[in-house]
Amino acid sequence: EELTPTEQIVLRMVVGAMTNKEIAFAMDVSENTVKTHLKNIFEKLGVSDRTAATTTAIKRGLVRMDV
């Protein structure tokens, strides 16, 4: 299942090492909304945490890491 555009934005922010609070502020939503997006992202990627989501997203080419 594909990520929604909002989930893609949240995932990019997670890859960028932003906290839930920082993501919520940047998107002008509640932390609970961010947590819901993360839950959906984890489910769609088949992972259980932020680290696994980050590595999976990079491996699948869903996000890029500029070094």
mmCIF file of C-alpha atoms in Angstrom:
data_model
loop_
_atom_site.group_PDB
_atom_site.id
_atom_site.type_symbol
_atom_site.label_atom_id
_atom_site.label_comp_id
_atom_site.label_asym_id
_atom_site.label_seq_id
_atom_site.Cartn_x
_atom_site.Cartn_y
_atom_site.Cartn_z
ATOM 1 C CA GLU A 1 0.000 0.000 0.000
ATOM 2 C CA GLU A 2 1.327 3.414 -0.952
ATOM 3 C CA LEU A 3 1.928 6.213 1.503
ATOM 4 C CA THR A 4 -0.339 9.237 1.295
ATOM 5 C CA PRO A 5 1.291 12.590 0.464
ATOM 6 C CA THR A 6 0.994 13.599 4.131
ATOM 7 C CA GLU A 7 2.564 10.331 5.271
ATOM 8 C CA GLN A 8 5.423 10.931 2.834
ATOM 9 C CA ILE A 9 6.035 14.358 4.381
ATOM 10 C CA VAL A 10 5.978 12.908 7.907
ATOM 11 C CA LEU A 11 8.363 10.143 6.851
ATOM 12 C CA ARG A 12 10.805 12.669 5.355
ATOM 13 C CA MET A 13 10.725 14.588 8.627
ATOM 14 C CA VAL A 14 11.361 11.396 10.601
ATOM 15 C CA VAL A 15 14.303 10.602 8.336
ATOM 16 C CA GLY A 16 15.493 14.138 9.043
ATOM 17 C CA ALA A 17 15.555 13.235 12.767
ATOM 18 C CA MET A 18 12.665 15.487 13.772
ATOM 19 C CA THR A 19 10.731 14.622 16.928
ATOM 20 C CA ASN A 20 6.963 14.162 16.969
ATOM 21 C CA LYS A 21 6.668 17.548 18.651
ATOM 22 C CA GLU A 22 8.788 19.230 15.951
ATOM 23 C CA ILE A 23 6.809 17.533 13.177
ATOM 24 C CA ALA A 24 3.514 18.577 14.784
ATOM 25 C CA PHE A 25 4.696 22.179 15.015
ATOM 26 C CA ALA A 26 5.988 22.230 11.425
ATOM 27 C CA MET A 27 2.744 20.773 10.071
ATOM 28 C CA ASP A 28 0.469 22.726 12.423
ATOM 29 C CA VAL A 29 -1.196 19.558 13.728
ATOM 30 C CA SER A 30 -1.342 17.826 17.112
ATOM 31 C CA GLU A 31 1.235 15.307 18.285
ATOM 32 C CA ASN A 32 -1.555 12.719 18.311
ATOM 33 C CA THR A 33 -2.099 13.346 14.602
ATOM 34 C CA VAL A 34 1.613 12.787 13.991
ATOM 35 C CA LYS A 35 1.463 9.558 16.010
ATOM 36 C CA THR A 36 -1.474 8.374 13.900
ATOM 37 C CA HIS A 37 0.456 9.095 10.696
ATOM 38 C CA LEU A 38 3.472 7.233 12.096
ATOM 39 C CA LYS A 39 1.323 4.239 13.034
ATOM 40 C CA ASN A 40 -0.002 4.118 9.471
ATOM 41 C CA ILE A 41 3.488 4.539 8.007
ATOM 42 C CA PHE A 42 4.903 1.741 10.180
ATOM 43 C CA GLU A 43 2.031 -0.546 9.170
ATOM 44 C CA LYS A 44 2.432 0.177 5.449
ATOM 45 C CA LEU A 45 6.210 -0.299 5.576
ATOM 46 C CA GLY A 46 5.960 -3.403 7.762
ATOM 47 C CA VAL A 47 8.156 -1.964 10.521
ATOM 48 C CA SER A 48 7.711 -1.265 14.216
ATOM 49 C CA ASP A 49 9.840 1.801 14.954
ATOM 50 C CA ARG A 50 11.296 5.037 13.590
ATOM 51 C CA THR A 51 14.746 3.576 12.922
ATOM 52 C CA ALA A 52 13.360 0.705 10.869
ATOM 53 C CA ALA A 53 11.053 3.114 9.028
ATOM 54 C CA THR A 54 14.022 5.321 8.172
ATOM 55 C CA THR A 55 16.235 2.516 6.885
ATOM 56 C CA THR A 56 13.361 0.881 4.990
ATOM 57 C CA ALA A 57 12.362 4.191 3.388
ATOM 58 C CA ILE A 58 15.943 4.825 2.249
ATOM 59 C CA LYS A 59 16.401 1.271 0.934
ATOM 60 C CA ARG A 60 13.141 1.454 -1.026
ATOM 61 C CA GLY A 61 13.998 4.862 -2.436
ATOM 62 C CA LEU A 62 11.040 6.554 -0.748
ATOM 63 C CA VAL A 63 13.348 9.265 0.594
ATOM 64 C CA ARG A 64 16.877 10.374 -0.137
ATOM 65 C CA MET A 65 19.642 11.118 2.320
ATOM 66 C CA ASP A 66 21.834 13.974 1.137
ATOM 67 C CA VAL A 67 25.259 13.526 2.713
#
